[in-house]
């Protein structure tokens, strides 16, 4: 209502995009995620309305929402209704990327889809692709740096992981951990009460999570039931749980490493930490091995 009051939407600004991603504060890492998403989209040559946080332009930025060339929904389902409304009211097309892009593979996939969705000239497209190439070189230089460590430490890495997360994080982390770190998915639990209309598409994403693997997924909001199922599962080897502070006792019970991703975050201080994008992928690796190495004291 506020936006419509101040802007009838008669002018489209080429290269301007609105981003609707994770929900501020409901996602404890939202500020860092938004910062990285804006950084990589700026790197393509786009002007970005990120709308929330320190990198946003506040109220004046919100007034320009109808001027965008494209709306980006970077979420499994939250924000799709907003994009549909803006398409109906202002005829703004939107791109739906249904999970948080984490690491090199998925971030590059996300950015290339954005390049195809906006009206770039040949020169602008070439410049954007060069940005991706540079970011990949930086990202994979760090991966190569840790290759020897990974080889020597391979028996200390978790073999399987569980997630108790919202749909966007669950998909994003599952793709990253499997396809970039080689950690296999155990059962994945989506806890954000995802509307049924989106559930089949999410199941399909898990069914083809890689060329060779699929993952079982349940939509479940009963945390006690989830924890009981995980505790009763017969899975050997080292395990990883992606969840919240409430899974701390479960992790100790089954001798698993815990990476707290969803609220409540009880055991760490967060300022602008985020897991999105190229930088976010490196942060996941740092945080994961921080927990693994802490057990070798």
PDB file of C-alpha atoms in Angstrom:
ATOM      1  CA  UNK A   1       0.000   0.000   0.000  1.00  0.00           C
ATOM      2  CA  UNK A   2       2.807   2.388   0.876  1.00  0.00           C
ATOM      3  CA  UNK A   3       4.661   1.705  -2.369  1.00  0.00           C
ATOM      4  CA  UNK A   4       1.532   2.067  -4.504  1.00  0.00           C
ATOM      5  CA  UNK A   5       0.719   5.357  -2.796  1.00  0.00           C
ATOM      6  CA  UNK A   6       4.061   6.885  -3.778  1.00  0.00           C
ATOM      7  CA  UNK A   7       4.727   5.308  -7.172  1.00  0.00           C
ATOM      8  CA  UNK A   8       2.162   4.407  -9.848  1.00  0.00           C
ATOM      9  CA  UNK A   9       4.783   2.313 -11.655  1.00  0.00           C
ATOM     10  CA  UNK A  10       4.898   4.116 -14.983  1.00  0.00           C
ATOM     11  CA  UNK A  11       8.682   3.993 -15.416  1.00  0.00           C
ATOM     12  CA  UNK A  12      10.931   0.930 -15.757  1.00  0.00           C
ATOM     13  CA  UNK A  13      14.586   1.448 -14.887  1.00  0.00           C
ATOM     14  CA  UNK A  14      16.793  -0.927 -16.880  1.00  0.00           C
ATOM     15  CA  UNK A  15      19.188  -2.876 -14.706  1.00  0.00           C
ATOM     16  CA  UNK A  16      17.215  -2.383 -11.467  1.00  0.00           C
ATOM     17  CA  UNK A  17      16.131  -5.538  -9.621  1.00  0.00           C
ATOM     18  CA  UNK A  18      14.228  -6.134  -6.385  1.00  0.00           C
ATOM     19  CA  UNK A  19      15.334  -9.024  -4.163  1.00  0.00           C
ATOM     20  CA  UNK A  20      12.983 -11.022  -1.964  1.00  0.00           C
ATOM     21  CA  UNK A  21      14.995 -13.627  -0.091  1.00  0.00           C
ATOM     22  CA  UNK A  22      15.110 -14.925   3.476  1.00  0.00           C
ATOM     23  CA  UNK A  23      12.928 -13.321   6.139  1.00  0.00           C
ATOM     24  CA  UNK A  24      14.778 -10.787   8.316  1.00  0.00           C
ATOM     25  CA  UNK A  25      15.267 -11.951  11.916  1.00  0.00           C
ATOM     26  CA  UNK A  26      13.406 -15.193  11.264  1.00  0.00           C
ATOM     27  CA  UNK A  27      16.610 -16.107   9.432  1.00  0.00           C
ATOM     28  CA  UNK A  28      19.372 -15.311  11.945  1.00  0.00           C
ATOM     29  CA  UNK A  29      21.881 -14.917   9.103  1.00  0.00           C
ATOM     30  CA  UNK A  30      19.697 -12.639   7.003  1.00  0.00           C
ATOM     31  CA  UNK A  31      21.885  -9.530   7.141  1.00  0.00           C
ATOM     32  CA  UNK A  32      25.016 -11.326   5.958  1.00  0.00           C
ATOM     33  CA  UNK A  33      23.040 -13.199   3.295  1.00  0.00           C
ATOM     34  CA  UNK A  34      21.530  -9.982   1.943  1.00  0.00           C
ATOM     35  CA  UNK A  35      24.932  -8.307   1.884  1.00  0.00           C
ATOM     36  CA  UNK A  36      26.432 -11.108  -0.222  1.00  0.00           C
ATOM     37  CA  UNK A  37      23.430 -11.341  -2.560  1.00  0.00           C
ATOM     38  CA  UNK A  38      23.607  -7.611  -3.212  1.00  0.00           C
ATOM     39  CA  UNK A  39      27.388  -7.775  -3.713  1.00  0.00           C
ATOM     40  CA  UNK A  40      27.263 -10.482  -6.363  1.00  0.00           C
ATOM     41  CA  UNK A  41      24.318  -8.905  -8.186  1.00  0.00           C
ATOM     42  CA  UNK A  42      26.116  -5.549  -8.203  1.00  0.00           C
ATOM     43  CA  UNK A  43      29.064  -7.446  -9.638  1.00  0.00           C
ATOM     44  CA  UNK A  44      26.925  -8.416 -12.642  1.00  0.00           C
ATOM     45  CA  UNK A  45      26.328  -4.728 -13.269  1.00  0.00           C
ATOM     46  CA  UNK A  46      22.853  -4.542 -11.725  1.00  0.00           C
ATOM     47  CA  UNK A  47      21.345  -1.948  -9.424  1.00  0.00           C
ATOM     48  CA  UNK A  48      19.829  -3.811  -6.480  1.00  0.00           C
ATOM     49  CA  UNK A  49      16.942  -2.982  -4.168  1.00  0.00           C
ATOM     50  CA  UNK A  50      17.793  -5.297  -1.264  1.00  0.00           C
ATOM     51  CA  UNK A  51      15.065  -3.563   0.811  1.00  0.00           C
ATOM     52  CA  UNK A  52      16.286  -4.563   4.288  1.00  0.00           C
ATOM     53  CA  UNK A  53      19.435  -4.101   6.345  1.00  0.00           C
ATOM     54  CA  UNK A  54      22.478  -1.853   6.321  1.00  0.00           C
ATOM     55  CA  UNK A  55      22.941  -2.151   2.543  1.00  0.00           C
ATOM     56  CA  UNK A  56      19.424  -0.970   1.731  1.00  0.00           C
ATOM     57  CA  UNK A  57      18.380   2.573   0.929  1.00  0.00           C
ATOM     58  CA  UNK A  58      15.496   2.426   3.373  1.00  0.00           C
ATOM     59  CA  UNK A  59      12.179   4.112   2.608  1.00  0.00           C
ATOM     60  CA  UNK A  60      13.417   5.814  -0.556  1.00  0.00           C
ATOM     61  CA  UNK A  61      14.478   2.444  -1.946  1.00  0.00           C
ATOM     62  CA  UNK A  62      11.052   0.939  -1.257  1.00  0.00           C
ATOM     63  CA  UNK A  63       9.450   3.705  -3.308  1.00  0.00           C
ATOM     64  CA  UNK A  64      11.330   2.482  -6.393  1.00  0.00           C
ATOM     65  CA  UNK A  65      10.061  -1.114  -6.202  1.00  0.00           C
ATOM     66  CA  UNK A  66       7.643  -0.586  -9.150  1.00  0.00           C
ATOM     67  CA  UNK A  67      10.513   0.749 -11.305  1.00  0.00           C
ATOM     68  CA  UNK A  68      12.424  -2.544 -11.322  1.00  0.00           C
ATOM     69  CA  UNK A  69      13.100  -4.445 -14.522  1.00  0.00           C
ATOM     70  CA  UNK A  70      12.955  -7.770 -12.659  1.00  0.00           C
ATOM     71  CA  UNK A  71      11.995  -9.202  -9.277  1.00  0.00           C
ATOM     72  CA  UNK A  72      14.185 -11.958  -7.817  1.00  0.00           C
ATOM     73  CA  UNK A  73      12.696 -14.446  -5.367  1.00  0.00           C
ATOM     74  CA  UNK A  74      15.561 -16.326  -3.720  1.00  0.00           C
ATOM     75  CA  UNK A  75      13.496 -18.620  -1.530  1.00  0.00           C
ATOM     76  CA  UNK A  76      11.585 -21.877  -1.779  1.00  0.00           C
ATOM     77  CA  UNK A  77       8.232 -20.167  -1.353  1.00  0.00           C
ATOM     78  CA  UNK A  78       8.357 -17.004   0.784  1.00  0.00           C
ATOM     79  CA  UNK A  79       8.133 -14.007  -1.536  1.00  0.00           C
ATOM     80  CA  UNK A  80       6.481 -15.758  -4.474  1.00  0.00           C
ATOM     81  CA  UNK A  81       3.120 -14.207  -3.606  1.00  0.00           C
ATOM     82  CA  UNK A  82       4.761 -10.759  -3.474  1.00  0.00           C
ATOM     83  CA  UNK A  83       6.330 -11.289  -6.898  1.00  0.00           C
ATOM     84  CA  UNK A  84       3.005 -12.449  -8.304  1.00  0.00           C
ATOM     85  CA  UNK A  85       1.308  -9.353  -6.896  1.00  0.00           C
ATOM     86  CA  UNK A  86       3.935  -7.045  -8.402  1.00  0.00           C
ATOM     87  CA  UNK A  87       3.632  -8.834 -11.730  1.00  0.00           C
ATOM     88  CA  UNK A  88      -0.127  -8.335 -11.684  1.00  0.00           C
ATOM     89  CA  UNK A  89       0.009  -4.696 -10.584  1.00  0.00           C
ATOM     90  CA  UNK A  90       3.096  -3.415 -12.441  1.00  0.00           C
ATOM     91  CA  UNK A  91       3.710  -6.137 -15.069  1.00  0.00           C
ATOM     92  CA  UNK A  92       7.166  -6.780 -13.564  1.00  0.00           C
ATOM     93  CA  UNK A  93       8.463 -10.257 -14.472  1.00  0.00           C
ATOM     94  CA  UNK A  94      10.166 -12.339 -11.820  1.00  0.00           C
ATOM     95  CA  UNK A  95      12.738 -15.102 -11.518  1.00  0.00           C
ATOM     96  CA  UNK A  96      12.173 -17.725  -8.836  1.00  0.00           C
ATOM     97  CA  UNK A  97      15.361 -19.386  -7.572  1.00  0.00           C
ATOM     98  CA  UNK A  98      13.930 -21.852  -5.022  1.00  0.00           C
ATOM     99  CA  UNK A  99      16.732 -22.100  -2.459  1.00  0.00           C
ATOM    100  CA  UNK A 100      19.617 -20.160  -0.985  1.00  0.00           C
ATOM    101  CA  UNK A 101      22.620 -20.422  -3.369  1.00  0.00           C
ATOM    102  CA  UNK A 102      25.616 -21.555  -1.314  1.00  0.00           C
ATOM    103  CA  UNK A 103      29.113 -22.087  -2.699  1.00  0.00           C
ATOM    104  CA  UNK A 104      30.547 -22.090  -6.193  1.00  0.00           C
ATOM    105  CA  UNK A 105      28.216 -24.373  -8.143  1.00  0.00           C
ATOM    106  CA  UNK A 106      24.855 -23.006  -7.081  1.00  0.00           C
ATOM    107  CA  UNK A 107      25.906 -19.357  -6.905  1.00  0.00           C
ATOM    108  CA  UNK A 108      27.167 -19.518 -10.473  1.00  0.00           C
ATOM    109  CA  UNK A 109      23.929 -21.239 -11.530  1.00  0.00           C
ATOM    110  CA  UNK A 110      21.905 -18.484  -9.840  1.00  0.00           C
ATOM    111  CA  UNK A 111      23.880 -15.654 -11.428  1.00  0.00           C
ATOM    112  CA  UNK A 112      23.713 -17.156 -14.913  1.00  0.00           C
ATOM    113  CA  UNK A 113      19.933 -17.461 -14.610  1.00  0.00           C
ATOM    114  CA  UNK A 114      19.779 -13.793 -13.608  1.00  0.00           C
ATOM    115  CA  UNK A 115      21.916 -12.815 -16.616  1.00  0.00           C
ATOM    116  CA  UNK A 116      19.478 -14.590 -18.938  1.00  0.00           C
ATOM    117  CA  UNK A 117      16.451 -12.991 -17.261  1.00  0.00           C
ATOM    118  CA  UNK A 118      17.541  -9.338 -17.531  1.00  0.00           C
ATOM    119  CA  UNK A 119      17.835  -7.299 -20.714  1.00  0.00           C
ATOM    120  CA  UNK A 120      21.617  -7.141 -21.030  1.00  0.00           C
ATOM    121  CA  UNK A 121      23.464  -6.025 -24.121  1.00  0.00           C
ATOM    122  CA  UNK A 122      26.166  -8.319 -25.458  1.00  0.00           C
ATOM    123  CA  UNK A 123      28.850  -6.201 -23.816  1.00  0.00           C
ATOM    124  CA  UNK A 124      27.036  -6.162 -20.456  1.00  0.00           C
ATOM    125  CA  UNK A 125      26.565  -9.927 -20.576  1.00  0.00           C
ATOM    126  CA  UNK A 126      30.260 -10.481 -21.335  1.00  0.00           C
ATOM    127  CA  UNK A 127      31.238  -8.228 -18.424  1.00  0.00           C
ATOM    128  CA  UNK A 128      28.883 -10.102 -16.086  1.00  0.00           C
ATOM    129  CA  UNK A 129      30.328 -13.459 -17.138  1.00  0.00           C
ATOM    130  CA  UNK A 130      33.829 -12.148 -16.485  1.00  0.00           C
ATOM    131  CA  UNK A 131      32.752 -11.206 -12.978  1.00  0.00           C
ATOM    132  CA  UNK A 132      31.531 -14.774 -12.387  1.00  0.00           C
ATOM    133  CA  UNK A 133      34.803 -16.154 -13.723  1.00  0.00           C
ATOM    134  CA  UNK A 134      36.804 -13.943 -11.354  1.00  0.00           C
ATOM    135  CA  UNK A 135      34.662 -14.903  -8.370  1.00  0.00           C
ATOM    136  CA  UNK A 136      35.036 -18.587  -9.198  1.00  0.00           C
ATOM    137  CA  UNK A 137      38.825 -18.241  -9.457  1.00  0.00           C
ATOM    138  CA  UNK A 138      38.948 -16.691  -5.992  1.00  0.00           C
ATOM    139  CA  UNK A 139      36.530 -19.231  -4.504  1.00  0.00           C
ATOM    140  CA  UNK A 140      38.236 -22.311  -5.913  1.00  0.00           C
ATOM    141  CA  UNK A 141      41.699 -21.014  -4.992  1.00  0.00           C
ATOM    142  CA  UNK A 142      40.619 -21.340  -1.359  1.00  0.00           C
ATOM    143  CA  UNK A 143      39.158 -24.798  -2.033  1.00  0.00           C
ATOM    144  CA  UNK A 144      42.461 -25.880  -3.581  1.00  0.00           C
ATOM    145  CA  UNK A 145      44.304 -24.482  -0.578  1.00  0.00           C
ATOM    146  CA  UNK A 146      42.410 -26.837   1.726  1.00  0.00           C
ATOM    147  CA  UNK A 147      42.609 -29.873  -0.607  1.00  0.00           C
ATOM    148  CA  UNK A 148      45.642 -31.378   1.114  1.00  0.00           C
ATOM    149  CA  UNK A 149      44.022 -30.901   4.496  1.00  0.00           C
ATOM    150  CA  UNK A 150      40.810 -32.558   3.261  1.00  0.00           C
ATOM    151  CA  UNK A 151      42.788 -35.521   1.937  1.00  0.00           C
ATOM    152  CA  UNK A 152      44.673 -36.044   5.193  1.00  0.00           C
ATOM    153  CA  UNK A 153      41.599 -35.480   7.346  1.00  0.00           C
ATOM    154  CA  UNK A 154      39.027 -37.349   5.270  1.00  0.00           C
ATOM    155  CA  UNK A 155      38.191 -39.871   8.014  1.00  0.00           C
ATOM    156  CA  UNK A 156      37.345 -37.065  10.421  1.00  0.00           C
ATOM    157  CA  UNK A 157      34.763 -35.458   8.132  1.00  0.00           C
ATOM    158  CA  UNK A 158      31.099 -36.254   8.821  1.00  0.00           C
ATOM    159  CA  UNK A 159      29.796 -38.906   6.432  1.00  0.00           C
ATOM    160  CA  UNK A 160      26.072 -38.102   6.695  1.00  0.00           C
ATOM    161  CA  UNK A 161      24.043 -35.034   7.585  1.00  0.00           C
ATOM    162  CA  UNK A 162      20.555 -34.300   8.832  1.00  0.00           C
ATOM    163  CA  UNK A 163      18.870 -30.938   8.428  1.00  0.00           C
ATOM    164  CA  UNK A 164      16.057 -29.430  10.474  1.00  0.00           C
ATOM    165  CA  UNK A 165      15.649 -26.193   8.532  1.00  0.00           C
ATOM    166  CA  UNK A 166      13.298 -24.133   6.421  1.00  0.00           C
ATOM    167  CA  UNK A 167      12.908 -25.224   2.808  1.00  0.00           C
ATOM    168  CA  UNK A 168      15.319 -22.669   1.320  1.00  0.00           C
ATOM    169  CA  UNK A 169      18.154 -23.474   3.697  1.00  0.00           C
ATOM    170  CA  UNK A 170      17.525 -27.217   3.587  1.00  0.00           C
ATOM    171  CA  UNK A 171      17.826 -27.338  -0.192  1.00  0.00           C
ATOM    172  CA  UNK A 172      20.740 -24.919  -0.315  1.00  0.00           C
ATOM    173  CA  UNK A 173      22.792 -26.724   2.309  1.00  0.00           C
ATOM    174  CA  UNK A 174      21.944 -30.180   0.965  1.00  0.00           C
ATOM    175  CA  UNK A 175      23.152 -29.299  -2.529  1.00  0.00           C
ATOM    176  CA  UNK A 176      26.312 -27.668  -1.195  1.00  0.00           C
ATOM    177  CA  UNK A 177      27.318 -30.376   1.289  1.00  0.00           C
ATOM    178  CA  UNK A 178      26.712 -33.196  -1.181  1.00  0.00           C
ATOM    179  CA  UNK A 179      27.995 -31.709  -4.409  1.00  0.00           C
ATOM    180  CA  UNK A 180      30.934 -29.701  -3.097  1.00  0.00           C
ATOM    181  CA  UNK A 181      32.045 -31.476   0.092  1.00  0.00           C
ATOM    182  CA  UNK A 182      30.890 -35.026  -0.613  1.00  0.00           C
ATOM    183  CA  UNK A 183      28.870 -35.388   2.610  1.00  0.00           C
ATOM    184  CA  UNK A 184      25.849 -37.612   1.996  1.00  0.00           C
ATOM    185  CA  UNK A 185      22.317 -36.596   2.959  1.00  0.00           C
ATOM    186  CA  UNK A 186      20.481 -38.617   5.572  1.00  0.00           C
ATOM    187  CA  UNK A 187      16.819 -37.704   6.134  1.00  0.00           C
ATOM    188  CA  UNK A 188      16.044 -34.017   5.643  1.00  0.00           C
ATOM    189  CA  UNK A 189      13.310 -32.315   7.688  1.00  0.00           C
ATOM    190  CA  UNK A 190      11.656 -29.089   6.557  1.00  0.00           C
ATOM    191  CA  UNK A 191      10.196 -27.286   9.546  1.00  0.00           C
ATOM    192  CA  UNK A 192       8.773 -24.006   8.207  1.00  0.00           C
ATOM    193  CA  UNK A 193       5.200 -25.223   7.591  1.00  0.00           C
ATOM    194  CA  UNK A 194       5.655 -24.992   3.815  1.00  0.00           C
ATOM    195  CA  UNK A 195       2.322 -24.563   1.994  1.00  0.00           C
ATOM    196  CA  UNK A 196       1.241 -27.742   0.212  1.00  0.00           C
ATOM    197  CA  UNK A 197       1.206 -26.018  -3.164  1.00  0.00           C
ATOM    198  CA  UNK A 198       5.034 -25.770  -3.036  1.00  0.00           C
ATOM    199  CA  UNK A 199       5.825 -29.155  -1.501  1.00  0.00           C
ATOM    200  CA  UNK A 200       5.878 -31.269  -4.678  1.00  0.00           C
ATOM    201  CA  UNK A 201       8.381 -28.925  -6.340  1.00  0.00           C
ATOM    202  CA  UNK A 202      10.624 -29.109  -3.266  1.00  0.00           C
ATOM    203  CA  UNK A 203      10.404 -32.906  -3.210  1.00  0.00           C
ATOM    204  CA  UNK A 204      11.422 -32.911  -6.874  1.00  0.00           C
ATOM    205  CA  UNK A 205      14.482 -30.800  -6.039  1.00  0.00           C
ATOM    206  CA  UNK A 206      15.530 -33.334  -3.399  1.00  0.00           C
ATOM    207  CA  UNK A 207      14.829 -36.245  -5.764  1.00  0.00           C
ATOM    208  CA  UNK A 208      17.440 -34.873  -8.192  1.00  0.00           C
ATOM    209  CA  UNK A 209      19.765 -33.231  -5.711  1.00  0.00           C
ATOM    210  CA  UNK A 210      22.686 -34.477  -7.816  1.00  0.00           C
ATOM    211  CA  UNK A 211      23.177 -36.575 -10.920  1.00  0.00           C
ATOM    212  CA  UNK A 212      23.749 -39.695  -8.817  1.00  0.00           C
ATOM    213  CA  UNK A 213      21.922 -39.068  -5.538  1.00  0.00           C
ATOM    214  CA  UNK A 214      18.510 -38.273  -4.152  1.00  0.00           C
ATOM    215  CA  UNK A 215      17.504 -37.372  -0.599  1.00  0.00           C
ATOM    216  CA  UNK A 216      14.495 -38.268   1.506  1.00  0.00           C
ATOM    217  CA  UNK A 217      12.599 -35.257   2.823  1.00  0.00           C
ATOM    218  CA  UNK A 218       9.703 -34.768   5.236  1.00  0.00           C
ATOM    219  CA  UNK A 219       7.646 -31.682   5.976  1.00  0.00           C
ATOM    220  CA  UNK A 220       7.344 -31.794   9.754  1.00  0.00           C
ATOM    221  CA  UNK A 221       6.855 -29.149  12.446  1.00  0.00           C
ATOM    222  CA  UNK A 222       6.959 -31.467  15.488  1.00  0.00           C
ATOM    223  CA  UNK A 223      10.532 -31.075  16.713  1.00  0.00           C
ATOM    224  CA  UNK A 224      10.145 -33.819  19.313  1.00  0.00           C
ATOM    225  CA  UNK A 225       9.079 -36.318  16.671  1.00  0.00           C
ATOM    226  CA  UNK A 226      11.982 -35.333  14.416  1.00  0.00           C
ATOM    227  CA  UNK A 227      14.531 -35.708  17.190  1.00  0.00           C
ATOM    228  CA  UNK A 228      13.134 -39.111  18.177  1.00  0.00           C
ATOM    229  CA  UNK A 229      13.412 -40.359  14.583  1.00  0.00           C
ATOM    230  CA  UNK A 230      17.000 -39.154  14.258  1.00  0.00           C
ATOM    231  CA  UNK A 231      17.981 -40.653  17.618  1.00  0.00           C
ATOM    232  CA  UNK A 232      16.481 -44.013  16.589  1.00  0.00           C
ATOM    233  CA  UNK A 233      18.119 -44.111  13.133  1.00  0.00           C
ATOM    234  CA  UNK A 234      20.821 -46.707  12.623  1.00  0.00           C
ATOM    235  CA  UNK A 235      23.509 -44.742  10.768  1.00  0.00           C
ATOM    236  CA  UNK A 236      27.155 -45.505  11.383  1.00  0.00           C
ATOM    237  CA  UNK A 237      30.053 -43.113  11.098  1.00  0.00           C
ATOM    238  CA  UNK A 238      30.373 -39.482  11.977  1.00  0.00           C
ATOM    239  CA  UNK A 239      27.226 -37.382  11.536  1.00  0.00           C
ATOM    240  CA  UNK A 240      26.358 -33.705  11.152  1.00  0.00           C
ATOM    241  CA  UNK A 241      23.154 -31.966  12.214  1.00  0.00           C
ATOM    242  CA  UNK A 242      22.085 -28.673  10.674  1.00  0.00           C
ATOM    243  CA  UNK A 243      19.519 -27.253  13.039  1.00  0.00           C
ATOM    244  CA  UNK A 244      19.144 -24.858  15.956  1.00  0.00           C
ATOM    245  CA  UNK A 245      20.342 -24.597  19.539  1.00  0.00           C
ATOM    246  CA  UNK A 246      17.543 -26.986  20.485  1.00  0.00           C
ATOM    247  CA  UNK A 247      19.431 -29.825  18.764  1.00  0.00           C
ATOM    248  CA  UNK A 248      22.469 -29.515  21.038  1.00  0.00           C
ATOM    249  CA  UNK A 249      21.458 -32.367  23.345  1.00  0.00           C
ATOM    250  CA  UNK A 250      20.495 -34.552  20.376  1.00  0.00           C
ATOM    251  CA  UNK A 251      23.895 -33.980  18.799  1.00  0.00           C
ATOM    252  CA  UNK A 252      25.628 -35.035  22.003  1.00  0.00           C
ATOM    253  CA  UNK A 253      23.382 -38.092  22.314  1.00  0.00           C
ATOM    254  CA  UNK A 254      24.200 -39.466  18.857  1.00  0.00           C
ATOM    255  CA  UNK A 255      27.774 -38.129  18.816  1.00  0.00           C
ATOM    256  CA  UNK A 256      27.129 -35.721  15.944  1.00  0.00           C
ATOM    257  CA  UNK A 257      28.541 -32.315  15.075  1.00  0.00           C
ATOM    258  CA  UNK A 258      26.010 -29.482  15.238  1.00  0.00           C
ATOM    259  CA  UNK A 259      26.013 -26.440  12.950  1.00  0.00           C
ATOM    260  CA  UNK A 260      23.325 -24.035  14.240  1.00  0.00           C
ATOM    261  CA  UNK A 261      21.609 -22.460  11.241  1.00  0.00           C
ATOM    262  CA  UNK A 262      18.036 -21.722  12.331  1.00  0.00           C
ATOM    263  CA  UNK A 263      16.594 -19.969  15.378  1.00  0.00           C
ATOM    264  CA  UNK A 264      17.161 -20.159  18.237  1.00  0.00           C
ATOM    265  CA  UNK A 265      20.894 -19.567  17.943  1.00  0.00           C
ATOM    266  CA  UNK A 266      21.961 -19.984  21.558  1.00  0.00           C
ATOM    267  CA  UNK A 267      25.704 -20.546  21.421  1.00  0.00           C
ATOM    268  CA  UNK A 268      27.218 -17.966  19.097  1.00  0.00           C
ATOM    269  CA  UNK A 269      27.182 -14.240  18.396  1.00  0.00           C
ATOM    270  CA  UNK A 270      25.974 -13.158  14.955  1.00  0.00           C
ATOM    271  CA  UNK A 271      26.640  -9.769  13.398  1.00  0.00           C
ATOM    272  CA  UNK A 272      26.878  -9.960   9.594  1.00  0.00           C
ATOM    273  CA  UNK A 273      27.709 -13.649   9.161  1.00  0.00           C
ATOM    274  CA  UNK A 274      25.927 -15.204   6.175  1.00  0.00           C
ATOM    275  CA  UNK A 275      25.959 -18.438   4.189  1.00  0.00           C
ATOM    276  CA  UNK A 276      24.803 -17.180   0.790  1.00  0.00           C
ATOM    277  CA  UNK A 277      26.974 -16.940  -2.283  1.00  0.00           C
ATOM    278  CA  UNK A 278      30.658 -17.613  -2.839  1.00  0.00           C
ATOM    279  CA  UNK A 279      31.725 -16.117   0.479  1.00  0.00           C
ATOM    280  CA  UNK A 280      28.967 -17.987   2.273  1.00  0.00           C
ATOM    281  CA  UNK A 281      30.216 -21.319   0.939  1.00  0.00           C
ATOM    282  CA  UNK A 282      33.661 -20.654   2.371  1.00  0.00           C
ATOM    283  CA  UNK A 283      32.072 -19.652   5.675  1.00  0.00           C
ATOM    284  CA  UNK A 284      30.167 -22.956   5.834  1.00  0.00           C
ATOM    285  CA  UNK A 285      33.441 -24.848   5.411  1.00  0.00           C
ATOM    286  CA  UNK A 286      35.133 -22.781   8.115  1.00  0.00           C
ATOM    287  CA  UNK A 287      32.259 -23.228  10.569  1.00  0.00           C
ATOM    288  CA  UNK A 288      31.901 -26.930   9.850  1.00  0.00           C
ATOM    289  CA  UNK A 289      35.574 -27.735  10.362  1.00  0.00           C
ATOM    290  CA  UNK A 290      35.713 -25.445  13.374  1.00  0.00           C
ATOM    291  CA  UNK A 291      33.279 -27.841  15.040  1.00  0.00           C
ATOM    292  CA  UNK A 292      34.986 -30.962  13.747  1.00  0.00           C
ATOM    293  CA  UNK A 293      38.469 -29.893  14.836  1.00  0.00           C
ATOM    294  CA  UNK A 294      37.185 -28.816  18.245  1.00  0.00           C
ATOM    295  CA  UNK A 295      36.600 -32.500  19.052  1.00  0.00           C
ATOM    296  CA  UNK A 296      40.326 -33.270  18.595  1.00  0.00           C
ATOM    297  CA  UNK A 297      41.619 -31.517  21.687  1.00  0.00           C
TER     298      UNK A 297
END
